[in-house]
Amino acid sequence: MSVTPAWEEVAEPSSPPALLQQLQFRRLSYSRFLSRVPQNAINLALVLLVLDATGKAFFTSLLVLALVVPMMIAGIVAGVAADAIPRRLIVALGNVGRAAVCVGFIVQPGGDGTLYVVAVLLAVFAPFVAAAEGSILPSIVTRGELARANAIGQAVGGAAQIVGFAVLTPVVLRVFERADVLFGIAAAFFVIAAVEAVRIGPVARTREEADVFAAADPSGLAVIPDPTDPASQEGASWWQAGWRAMRRDPAVFKAAIELTLITMMLIILGGLIPTYIRDVLELPFEIGALVLTPAGIGLVVGLRVAGPLAHRVPHGLLSSFGFTLFTGLLLALAFVNEEASFLAGYGAFAWLNDVNLGDFDGGALLAMAVVLPLGFAFAIVSVAAQTVLNDRVPLALQGRVVATQGAMAALAASLPVLGAGALGDWLGVQPVMAILAVSIAAATVINLRS
């Protein structure tokens, strides 16, 4: 069966069916959700197991580093593979590989060091799956649908985080009190995700489509030179192609920096959140994880708004708004207890002093209120920047650009995540989160002014 190139659909007079009615997109979404739920669940379980064994934020940050550093090495290779090898095969094999890692942990759990080995192995497979999925998306939807498709993709990721973080890991560890049960469930999820990836069906190859994309510009965006042209790649090594494509277009490079900043911040926070829940909110982690789940609601609302706005509002304005909101809310999250005490001094908020459900108090309630718009701010930044990349990068280099951007985020976070963990043990989590908020604000201003 022949497959119509994705970008040629832009010129068709009849509008395509809604995204979730398109079989290929729906199966890609299923595969993404089924693979991200166990990945999030296992990542959280590894952090909890390390925190229980050591009690130090530095060691949880070291584990987060073990989850992201392999992306710097495997990520570039994954991007090249996504542009050269059938992508459904990469997604399927990557998920099967992660399932094998989970089964290996069950068979031979080992000691605390095994947790870091599992983290590294999962991190090696992850960029292959992510790069292939990211390259499949612009090959199966039209250019006009990209913003909406990215928004749905982010919503799928947000839902998977909620299910993995707030449901699967806390419930399984509390009910069974055994990590191997969680790893067994995760392995089953990965296998089903691999099956769904195969069922996506034939995906059009990208070199032919990239020529069509480079020749047409129905949205009015500037078209960058086709990097599949040998003349534009003169002197570029295979691992430099994604970097060259980003540097060639200032808008693409700015968007990549924005994604790097927001992703780096989440990586660093990933190492601090368990200690934040324990020391600041003073809650058991399974309850603290539920406190943070309103971020998923904010994420869904943000995605609903960001998708339509991505092609209607200037990117710089949308990104500036998202980063400003994210920075302010991160500062507010760091000092929720002090803010709750301050607000409770006013009659309208005096009820905050009356919130006392076990260890759950006014500070925890305020944290729930803060993380909801925090998820909204993240969605605004990520969807806006990702849409720029999908719009302006030719399909033939989508995999390498996605992988290069992921490697940038991992590289940028590698030392700060350890530094934040060490400072968290020394100064406390609250001042470290405040420093992070100010730092990302400064970096955002520099990026936008450039």
Tab-separated table of C-alpha atoms in Angstrom:
chain	number	residue	atom	x	y	z
A	1	MET	CA	0.000	0.000	0.000
A	2	SER	CA	1.430	3.386	-0.965
A	3	VAL	CA	1.686	6.132	1.623
A	4	THR	CA	1.033	9.775	0.747
A	5	PRO	CA	3.858	12.048	1.975
A	6	ALA	CA	2.704	13.957	5.033
A	7	TRP	CA	3.491	17.459	3.788
A	8	GLU	CA	1.627	16.908	0.515
A	9	GLU	CA	-1.564	16.700	2.544
A	10	VAL	CA	-1.339	20.442	3.168
A	11	ALA	CA	-2.286	21.095	-0.429
A	12	GLU	CA	-5.328	18.802	-0.391
A	13	PRO	CA	-8.649	20.638	-0.528
A	14	SER	CA	-10.400	18.264	1.880
A	15	SER	CA	-9.482	18.566	5.548
A	16	PRO	CA	-8.151	15.430	7.271
A	17	PRO	CA	-10.119	13.750	10.063
A	18	ALA	CA	-9.562	14.802	13.657
A	19	LEU	CA	-6.189	13.669	14.964
A	20	LEU	CA	-7.512	11.102	17.413
A	21	GLN	CA	-9.619	9.615	14.623
A	22	GLN	CA	-6.491	8.984	12.552
A	23	LEU	CA	-5.430	5.400	13.199
A	24	GLN	CA	-1.672	5.933	12.929
A	25	PHE	CA	-1.649	8.916	15.279
A	26	ARG	CA	-3.884	7.113	17.760
A	27	ARG	CA	-1.629	4.069	17.868
A	28	LEU	CA	1.457	6.260	18.232
A	29	SER	CA	-0.258	7.921	21.212
A	30	TYR	CA	-1.101	4.518	22.705
A	31	SER	CA	2.502	3.397	22.335
A	32	ARG	CA	3.813	6.593	23.916
A	33	PHE	CA	1.457	6.349	26.872
A	34	LEU	CA	2.096	2.646	27.495
A	35	SER	CA	5.865	3.144	27.466
A	36	ARG	CA	5.959	6.354	29.510
A	37	VAL	CA	3.817	5.040	32.366
A	38	PRO	CA	6.314	2.294	33.317
A	39	GLN	CA	9.321	4.531	32.616
A	40	ASN	CA	7.994	7.183	35.017
A	41	ALA	CA	7.021	4.544	37.569
A	42	ILE	CA	10.439	2.873	37.492
A	43	ASN	CA	12.292	6.196	37.630
A	44	LEU	CA	10.331	7.195	40.730
A	45	ALA	CA	10.822	3.786	42.318
A	46	LEU	CA	14.578	3.991	41.776
A	47	VAL	CA	14.705	7.437	43.393
A	48	LEU	CA	12.672	6.212	46.375
A	49	LEU	CA	14.811	3.120	46.826
A	50	VAL	CA	17.998	5.207	46.779
A	51	LEU	CA	16.507	7.783	49.162
A	52	ASP	CA	15.479	5.023	51.578
A	53	ALA	CA	18.957	3.496	51.429
A	54	THR	CA	20.956	6.743	51.792
A	55	GLY	CA	18.651	9.518	53.025
A	56	LYS	CA	20.686	12.087	51.034
A	57	ALA	CA	19.576	14.380	48.213
A	58	PHE	CA	23.050	14.065	46.666
A	59	PHE	CA	22.583	10.345	46.000
A	60	THR	CA	19.114	10.823	44.538
A	61	SER	CA	20.594	13.531	42.288
A	62	LEU	CA	23.351	11.079	41.348
A	63	LEU	CA	20.669	8.603	40.326
A	64	VAL	CA	18.938	11.263	38.232
A	65	LEU	CA	22.320	11.912	36.609
A	66	ALA	CA	22.584	8.194	35.807
A	67	LEU	CA	19.215	8.522	34.069
A	68	VAL	CA	20.221	11.482	31.891
A	69	VAL	CA	23.950	11.227	31.136
A	70	PRO	CA	23.591	8.178	28.829
A	71	MET	CA	21.356	10.377	26.684
A	72	MET	CA	24.421	12.429	25.761
A	73	ILE	CA	26.073	9.340	24.303
A	74	ALA	CA	23.133	7.310	23.049
A	75	GLY	CA	21.048	10.325	22.027
A	76	ILE	CA	23.078	11.340	18.977
A	77	VAL	CA	23.338	7.744	17.775
A	78	ALA	CA	19.593	7.402	18.321
A	79	GLY	CA	18.893	10.443	16.163
A	80	VAL	CA	20.936	9.087	13.281
A	81	ALA	CA	19.249	5.698	13.653
A	82	ALA	CA	15.804	7.322	13.593
A	83	ASP	CA	16.622	8.947	10.246
A	84	ALA	CA	18.112	5.781	8.708
A	85	ILE	CA	16.320	2.727	10.156
A	86	PRO	CA	12.571	1.931	10.118
A	87	ARG	CA	11.268	3.910	13.057
A	88	ARG	CA	8.589	1.499	14.181
A	89	LEU	CA	11.303	-1.128	14.521
A	90	ILE	CA	13.396	1.186	16.699
A	91	VAL	CA	10.455	1.978	18.984
A	92	ALA	CA	9.497	-1.682	19.289
A	93	LEU	CA	13.034	-2.916	19.974
A	94	GLY	CA	13.680	-0.072	22.439
A	95	ASN	CA	10.606	-0.983	24.467
A	96	VAL	CA	11.437	-4.682	24.369
A	97	GLY	CA	14.934	-3.810	25.580
A	98	ARG	CA	13.511	-1.880	28.533
A	99	ALA	CA	11.246	-4.800	29.350
A	100	ALA	CA	14.315	-7.071	29.375
A	101	VAL	CA	16.055	-4.722	31.847
A	102	CYS	CA	13.039	-4.949	34.181
A	103	VAL	CA	13.014	-8.750	33.953
A	104	GLY	CA	16.754	-8.791	34.635
A	105	PHE	CA	16.220	-6.810	37.831
A	106	ILE	CA	13.586	-9.304	38.970
A	107	VAL	CA	15.836	-12.279	38.277
A	108	GLN	CA	18.962	-10.709	39.820
A	109	PRO	CA	18.052	-7.729	42.057
A	110	GLY	CA	21.560	-7.298	43.539
A	111	GLY	CA	22.421	-4.471	45.955
A	112	ASP	CA	22.119	-0.687	45.918
A	113	GLY	CA	24.613	-0.420	43.055
A	114	THR	CA	22.217	-2.400	40.869
A	115	LEU	CA	19.777	0.503	41.008
A	116	TYR	CA	22.280	2.718	39.208
A	117	VAL	CA	22.974	0.012	36.625
A	118	VAL	CA	19.248	-0.322	35.905
A	119	ALA	CA	18.984	3.472	35.587
A	120	VAL	CA	21.819	3.607	33.062
A	121	LEU	CA	20.448	0.733	30.959
A	122	LEU	CA	16.962	2.253	30.824
A	123	ALA	CA	18.490	5.609	29.913
A	124	VAL	CA	20.362	4.054	26.988
A	125	PHE	CA	17.164	2.690	25.424
A	126	ALA	CA	15.037	5.773	26.126
A	127	PRO	CA	16.544	8.210	23.568
A	128	PHE	CA	16.198	5.650	20.758
A	129	VAL	CA	12.474	5.363	21.462
A	130	ALA	CA	12.009	9.122	21.930
A	131	ALA	CA	13.902	10.081	18.753
A	132	ALA	CA	12.013	7.546	16.635
A	133	GLU	CA	8.643	8.606	18.039
A	134	GLY	CA	9.499	12.260	17.493
A	135	SER	CA	10.387	11.536	13.865
A	136	ILE	CA	7.253	9.497	13.231
A	137	LEU	CA	4.942	12.315	14.311
A	138	PRO	CA	5.629	14.865	11.511
A	139	SER	CA	5.523	12.008	8.997
A	140	ILE	CA	1.924	11.014	9.801
A	141	VAL	CA	0.233	14.408	10.368
A	142	THR	CA	-0.055	17.491	8.216
A	143	ARG	CA	1.945	20.603	8.921
A	144	GLY	CA	-1.175	22.450	10.036
A	145	GLU	CA	-1.855	19.740	12.623
A	146	LEU	CA	1.594	19.814	14.237
A	147	ALA	CA	0.766	22.228	17.058
A	148	ARG	CA	-2.303	20.231	18.018
A	149	ALA	CA	-0.413	16.941	17.663
A	150	ASN	CA	2.389	18.209	19.917
A	151	ALA	CA	-0.173	19.366	22.465
A	152	ILE	CA	-1.820	15.943	22.498
A	153	GLY	CA	1.594	14.314	22.756
A	154	GLN	CA	2.456	16.442	25.772
A	155	ALA	CA	-0.937	15.591	27.304
A	156	VAL	CA	-0.192	11.905	26.819
A	157	GLY	CA	3.139	12.416	28.588
A	158	GLY	CA	1.452	14.333	31.421
A	159	ALA	CA	-1.174	11.637	31.891
A	160	ALA	CA	1.545	8.986	31.907
A	161	GLN	CA	3.401	10.922	34.613
A	162	ILE	CA	0.306	11.080	36.790
A	163	VAL	CA	-0.425	7.367	36.377
A	164	GLY	CA	3.204	6.375	36.877
A	165	PHE	CA	4.120	8.752	39.710
A	166	ALA	CA	0.869	9.110	41.631
A	167	VAL	CA	-0.839	5.771	41.035
A	168	LEU	CA	1.296	2.863	39.876
A	169	THR	CA	4.433	3.274	42.002
A	170	PRO	CA	2.804	4.397	45.293
A	171	VAL	CA	0.017	1.794	45.095
A	172	VAL	CA	2.212	-1.156	44.134
A	173	LEU	CA	4.958	-0.368	46.649
A	174	ARG	CA	2.450	0.201	49.465
A	175	VAL	CA	0.247	-2.838	48.699
A	176	PHE	CA	2.944	-5.361	47.804
A	177	GLU	CA	5.954	-3.686	49.463
A	178	ARG	CA	8.135	-5.306	46.824
A	179	ALA	CA	9.946	-3.545	43.995
A	180	ASP	CA	10.060	-6.670	41.823
A	181	VAL	CA	6.250	-6.635	41.453
A	182	LEU	CA	6.449	-3.087	40.090
A	183	PHE	CA	9.223	-4.084	37.696
A	184	GLY	CA	7.120	-7.008	36.445
A	185	ILE	CA	4.155	-4.743	35.735
A	186	ALA	CA	6.474	-2.271	33.995
A	187	ALA	CA	7.878	-5.032	31.765
A	188	ALA	CA	4.348	-5.959	30.667
A	189	PHE	CA	3.601	-2.306	29.835
A	190	PHE	CA	6.760	-2.046	27.720
A	191	VAL	CA	5.902	-5.175	25.739
A	192	ILE	CA	2.381	-3.924	24.985
A	193	ALA	CA	3.839	-0.571	23.921
A	194	ALA	CA	6.149	-2.395	21.499
A	195	VAL	CA	3.158	-4.176	19.964
A	196	GLU	CA	1.308	-0.878	19.536
A	197	ALA	CA	4.355	0.626	17.827
A	198	VAL	CA	4.370	-2.165	15.257
A	199	ARG	CA	0.651	-1.639	14.677
A	200	ILE	CA	1.191	2.011	13.680
A	201	GLY	CA	1.600	0.759	10.125
A	202	PRO	CA	3.827	1.929	7.268
A	203	VAL	CA	5.394	5.360	7.800
A	204	ALA	CA	6.470	7.402	4.787
A	205	ARG	CA	10.211	7.814	4.336
A	206	THR	CA	11.404	11.336	4.884
A	207	ARG	CA	13.918	12.276	2.211
A	208	GLU	CA	11.276	12.619	-0.486
A	209	GLU	CA	8.971	14.439	1.901
A	210	ALA	CA	11.695	16.852	2.981
A	211	ASP	CA	11.987	18.086	-0.617
A	212	VAL	CA	8.256	18.846	-0.647
A	213	PHE	CA	8.482	20.534	2.747
A	214	ALA	CA	11.404	22.716	1.683
A	215	ALA	CA	9.607	23.791	-1.497
A	216	ALA	CA	6.286	24.802	0.108
A	217	ASP	CA	5.576	27.220	2.931
A	218	PRO	CA	1.793	27.482	3.323
A	219	SER	CA	2.001	28.857	6.871
A	220	GLY	CA	4.178	31.809	5.914
A	221	LEU	CA	7.159	30.668	7.973
A	222	ALA	CA	10.607	31.126	6.487
A	223	VAL	CA	12.015	27.967	4.921
A	224	ILE	CA	15.527	26.996	5.885
A	225	PRO	CA	17.920	25.460	3.346
A	226	ASP	CA	17.405	21.747	2.829
A	227	PRO	CA	20.077	20.034	4.953
A	228	THR	CA	19.669	16.853	2.936
A	229	ASP	CA	21.476	18.683	0.142
A	230	PRO	CA	25.131	17.525	0.188
A	231	ALA	CA	26.220	21.119	-0.349
A	232	SER	CA	24.602	22.183	2.908
A	233	GLN	CA	26.277	19.339	4.797
A	234	GLU	CA	29.795	19.856	3.541
A	235	GLY	CA	32.255	19.030	6.287
A	236	ALA	CA	29.548	17.843	8.704
A	237	SER	CA	30.120	14.574	10.531
A	238	TRP	CA	27.139	12.292	11.111
A	239	TRP	CA	26.948	13.375	14.733
A	240	GLN	CA	27.038	17.082	13.791
A	241	ALA	CA	24.054	17.065	11.429
A	242	GLY	CA	21.453	17.879	14.075
A	243	TRP	CA	23.599	20.651	15.561
A	244	ARG	CA	24.261	22.169	12.120
A	245	ALA	CA	20.529	22.124	11.323
A	246	MET	CA	19.716	23.956	14.552
A	247	ARG	CA	22.492	26.530	14.184
A	248	ARG	CA	21.496	27.307	10.606
A	249	ASP	CA	18.124	28.754	11.648
A	250	PRO	CA	18.135	31.212	14.603
A	251	ALA	CA	14.469	30.500	15.391
A	252	VAL	CA	15.136	26.763	15.625
A	253	PHE	CA	18.188	27.327	17.817
A	254	LYS	CA	16.261	29.621	20.180
A	255	ALA	CA	13.497	27.032	20.474
A	256	ALA	CA	16.045	24.299	21.161
A	257	ILE	CA	17.607	26.411	23.927
A	258	GLU	CA	14.174	26.965	25.469
A	259	LEU	CA	13.447	23.232	25.461
A	260	THR	CA	16.891	22.623	26.926
A	261	LEU	CA	16.308	25.114	29.763
A	262	ILE	CA	12.883	23.793	30.725
A	263	THR	CA	13.994	20.156	30.455
A	264	MET	CA	17.165	20.826	32.435
A	265	MET	CA	15.081	22.409	35.185
A	266	LEU	CA	12.820	19.359	35.397
A	267	ILE	CA	15.840	17.048	35.541
A	268	ILE	CA	17.345	19.007	38.435
A	269	LEU	CA	14.017	19.186	40.253
A	270	GLY	CA	13.645	15.435	39.804
A	271	GLY	CA	16.578	14.948	42.159
A	272	LEU	CA	15.225	17.442	44.719
A	273	ILE	CA	11.502	16.685	44.844
A	274	PRO	CA	11.746	13.577	47.087
A	275	THR	CA	13.724	15.588	49.655
A	276	TYR	CA	11.341	18.548	49.213
A	277	ILE	CA	8.369	16.330	50.051
A	278	ARG	CA	10.143	14.885	53.084
A	279	ASP	CA	11.754	18.029	54.532
A	280	VAL	CA	9.519	20.910	53.409
A	281	LEU	CA	6.042	19.389	53.159
A	282	GLU	CA	6.911	16.828	55.860
A	283	LEU	CA	4.763	14.177	54.198
A	284	PRO	CA	5.223	10.502	53.344
A	285	PHE	CA	6.225	10.311	49.720
A	286	GLU	CA	3.064	8.540	48.523
A	287	ILE	CA	0.989	11.407	49.962
A	288	GLY	CA	3.435	14.038	48.759
A	289	ALA	CA	3.267	12.648	45.225
A	290	LEU	CA	-0.508	13.139	45.265
A	291	VAL	CA	-0.004	16.740	46.403
A	292	LEU	CA	2.005	17.409	43.231
A	293	THR	CA	-0.433	15.752	40.812
A	294	PRO	CA	-2.470	18.945	40.132
A	295	ALA	CA	0.467	19.837	37.879
A	296	GLY	CA	-1.012	17.297	35.477
A	297	ILE	CA	-4.293	19.211	35.379
A	298	GLY	CA	-2.429	22.423	34.675
A	299	LEU	CA	-0.474	20.640	31.983
A	300	VAL	CA	-3.644	19.490	30.227
A	301	VAL	CA	-5.156	22.999	30.370
A	302	GLY	CA	-1.919	24.510	29.113
A	303	LEU	CA	-1.745	22.084	26.232
A	304	ARG	CA	-5.302	22.894	25.293
A	305	VAL	CA	-4.368	26.571	25.122
A	306	ALA	CA	-0.823	26.275	23.770
A	307	GLY	CA	-1.713	24.204	20.715
A	308	PRO	CA	-4.002	26.801	19.066
A	309	LEU	CA	-1.772	29.693	20.196
A	310	ALA	CA	1.482	28.257	18.819
A	311	HIS	CA	0.706	29.426	15.270
A	312	ARG	CA	-1.194	32.593	16.211
A	313	VAL	CA	0.907	34.339	18.865
A	314	PRO	CA	4.540	35.406	18.268
A	315	HIS	CA	6.786	32.697	19.636
A	316	GLY	CA	8.906	35.091	21.692
A	317	LEU	CA	5.832	36.483	23.464
A	318	LEU	CA	4.417	33.022	24.193
A	319	SER	CA	7.746	31.700	25.444
A	320	SER	CA	8.423	34.796	27.586
A	321	PHE	CA	5.038	34.443	29.247
A	322	GLY	CA	5.584	30.736	29.933
A	323	PHE	CA	9.069	31.176	31.407
A	324	THR	CA	8.053	34.168	33.527
A	325	LEU	CA	5.135	32.249	34.987
A	326	PHE	CA	7.278	29.143	35.560
A	327	THR	CA	9.975	31.137	37.378
A	328	GLY	CA	7.561	32.908	39.696
A	329	LEU	CA	5.691	29.726	40.561
A	330	LEU	CA	8.900	27.811	41.255
A	331	LEU	CA	9.867	30.502	43.770
A	332	ALA	CA	6.414	30.257	45.318
A	333	LEU	CA	6.688	26.467	45.545
A	334	ALA	CA	9.978	26.706	47.423
A	335	PHE	CA	8.471	28.707	50.295
A	336	VAL	CA	4.909	27.408	50.552
A	337	ASN	CA	5.016	26.983	54.346
A	338	GLU	CA	6.109	30.569	54.934
A	339	GLU	CA	3.546	31.823	52.420
A	340	ALA	CA	0.762	29.815	54.043
A	341	SER	CA	1.636	31.256	57.466
A	342	PHE	CA	1.740	34.782	56.042
A	343	LEU	CA	-1.593	34.469	54.226
A	344	ALA	CA	-3.254	32.899	57.260
A	345	GLY	CA	-2.722	36.201	59.077
A	346	TYR	CA	-5.397	37.774	56.862
A	347	GLY	CA	-9.040	37.102	57.548
A	348	ALA	CA	-9.808	35.824	54.052
A	349	PHE	CA	-7.132	33.122	54.394
A	350	ALA	CA	-7.365	32.358	58.107
A	351	TRP	CA	-8.778	28.954	57.250
A	352	LEU	CA	-5.271	27.863	56.162
A	353	ASN	CA	-4.451	27.483	59.859
A	354	ASP	CA	-7.379	25.082	60.217
A	355	VAL	CA	-6.127	22.652	57.556
A	356	ASN	CA	-4.828	19.709	59.546
A	357	LEU	CA	-5.416	16.251	58.125
A	358	GLY	CA	-2.672	14.228	59.745
A	359	ASP	CA	0.561	15.633	58.325
A	360	PHE	CA	-1.333	17.495	55.589
A	361	ASP	CA	-1.529	21.190	56.448
A	362	GLY	CA	-1.935	24.612	54.868
A	363	GLY	CA	1.522	24.507	53.279
A	364	ALA	CA	0.720	21.267	51.465
A	365	LEU	CA	-2.604	22.688	50.296
A	366	LEU	CA	-0.871	25.797	48.975
A	367	ALA	CA	1.655	23.582	47.188
A	368	MET	CA	-1.246	21.895	45.382
A	369	ALA	CA	-2.497	25.313	44.318
A	370	VAL	CA	0.945	26.382	43.052
A	371	VAL	CA	1.827	23.290	41.019
A	372	LEU	CA	-1.375	23.488	38.983
A	373	PRO	CA	-0.358	26.664	37.075
A	374	LEU	CA	3.251	25.410	37.135
A	375	GLY	CA	2.176	22.572	34.837
A	376	PHE	CA	0.366	25.134	32.684
A	377	ALA	CA	3.549	27.219	32.318
A	378	PHE	CA	5.609	24.164	31.346
A	379	ALA	CA	3.068	23.263	28.646
A	380	ILE	CA	3.152	26.763	27.151
A	381	VAL	CA	6.951	26.714	26.785
A	382	SER	CA	7.348	23.127	25.597
A	383	VAL	CA	4.563	23.106	22.996
A	384	ALA	CA	5.559	26.481	21.552
A	385	ALA	CA	9.212	25.491	21.202
A	386	GLN	CA	8.532	21.965	19.927
A	387	THR	CA	6.175	23.290	17.263
A	388	VAL	CA	8.896	25.616	15.951
A	389	LEU	CA	11.272	22.646	15.621
A	390	ASN	CA	8.697	20.506	13.808
A	391	ASP	CA	7.674	23.373	11.540
A	392	ARG	CA	11.087	24.525	10.411
A	393	VAL	CA	13.330	21.441	10.448
A	394	PRO	CA	13.079	19.242	7.330
A	395	LEU	CA	11.698	15.796	8.000
A	396	ALA	CA	14.927	14.096	6.986
A	397	LEU	CA	16.659	15.596	10.025
A	398	GLN	CA	13.862	15.507	12.591
A	399	GLY	CA	15.352	12.513	14.423
A	400	ARG	CA	18.838	14.008	14.690
A	401	VAL	CA	17.580	17.413	15.795
A	402	VAL	CA	15.317	15.891	18.471
A	403	ALA	CA	18.183	13.718	19.730
A	404	THR	CA	20.681	16.587	19.677
A	405	GLN	CA	18.323	18.777	21.685
A	406	GLY	CA	17.867	15.966	24.229
A	407	ALA	CA	21.638	15.590	24.493
A	408	MET	CA	21.948	19.346	25.064
A	409	ALA	CA	19.513	19.121	27.982
A	410	ALA	CA	21.339	16.140	29.490
A	411	LEU	CA	24.715	17.854	29.133
A	412	ALA	CA	23.430	21.119	30.588
A	413	ALA	CA	21.932	19.332	33.606
A	414	SER	CA	24.773	16.882	34.299
A	415	LEU	CA	26.798	19.003	36.733
A	416	PRO	CA	23.976	21.235	38.083
A	417	VAL	CA	21.937	18.204	39.153
A	418	LEU	CA	24.796	17.000	41.369
A	419	GLY	CA	25.509	20.508	42.613
A	420	ALA	CA	21.849	21.024	43.479
A	421	GLY	CA	21.762	17.735	45.371
A	422	ALA	CA	24.887	18.594	47.376
A	423	LEU	CA	23.599	22.112	48.128
A	424	GLY	CA	20.243	20.638	49.103
A	425	ASP	CA	21.938	18.510	51.778
A	426	TRP	CA	24.017	21.469	52.957
A	427	LEU	CA	21.704	24.504	52.731
A	428	GLY	CA	18.317	22.830	52.442
A	429	VAL	CA	16.013	22.366	49.480
A	430	GLN	CA	14.230	25.720	49.697
A	431	PRO	CA	17.198	28.022	48.963
A	432	VAL	CA	18.357	25.701	46.190
A	433	MET	CA	14.960	25.880	44.474
A	434	ALA	CA	15.080	29.681	44.779
A	435	ILE	CA	18.541	29.735	43.171
A	436	LEU	CA	17.252	27.541	40.335
A	437	ALA	CA	14.328	29.895	39.696
A	438	VAL	CA	16.582	32.943	39.488
A	439	SER	CA	19.071	31.090	37.279
A	440	ILE	CA	16.497	29.985	34.720
A	441	ALA	CA	15.073	33.508	34.639
A	442	ALA	CA	18.503	34.942	33.815
A	443	ALA	CA	19.194	32.302	31.165
A	444	THR	CA	15.803	32.931	29.556
A	445	VAL	CA	16.411	36.671	29.329
A	446	ILE	CA	19.811	36.077	27.714
A	447	ASN	CA	18.337	33.640	25.175
A	448	LEU	CA	15.460	35.921	24.206
A	449	ARG	CA	17.677	39.034	23.952
A	450	SER	CA	20.124	37.213	21.695
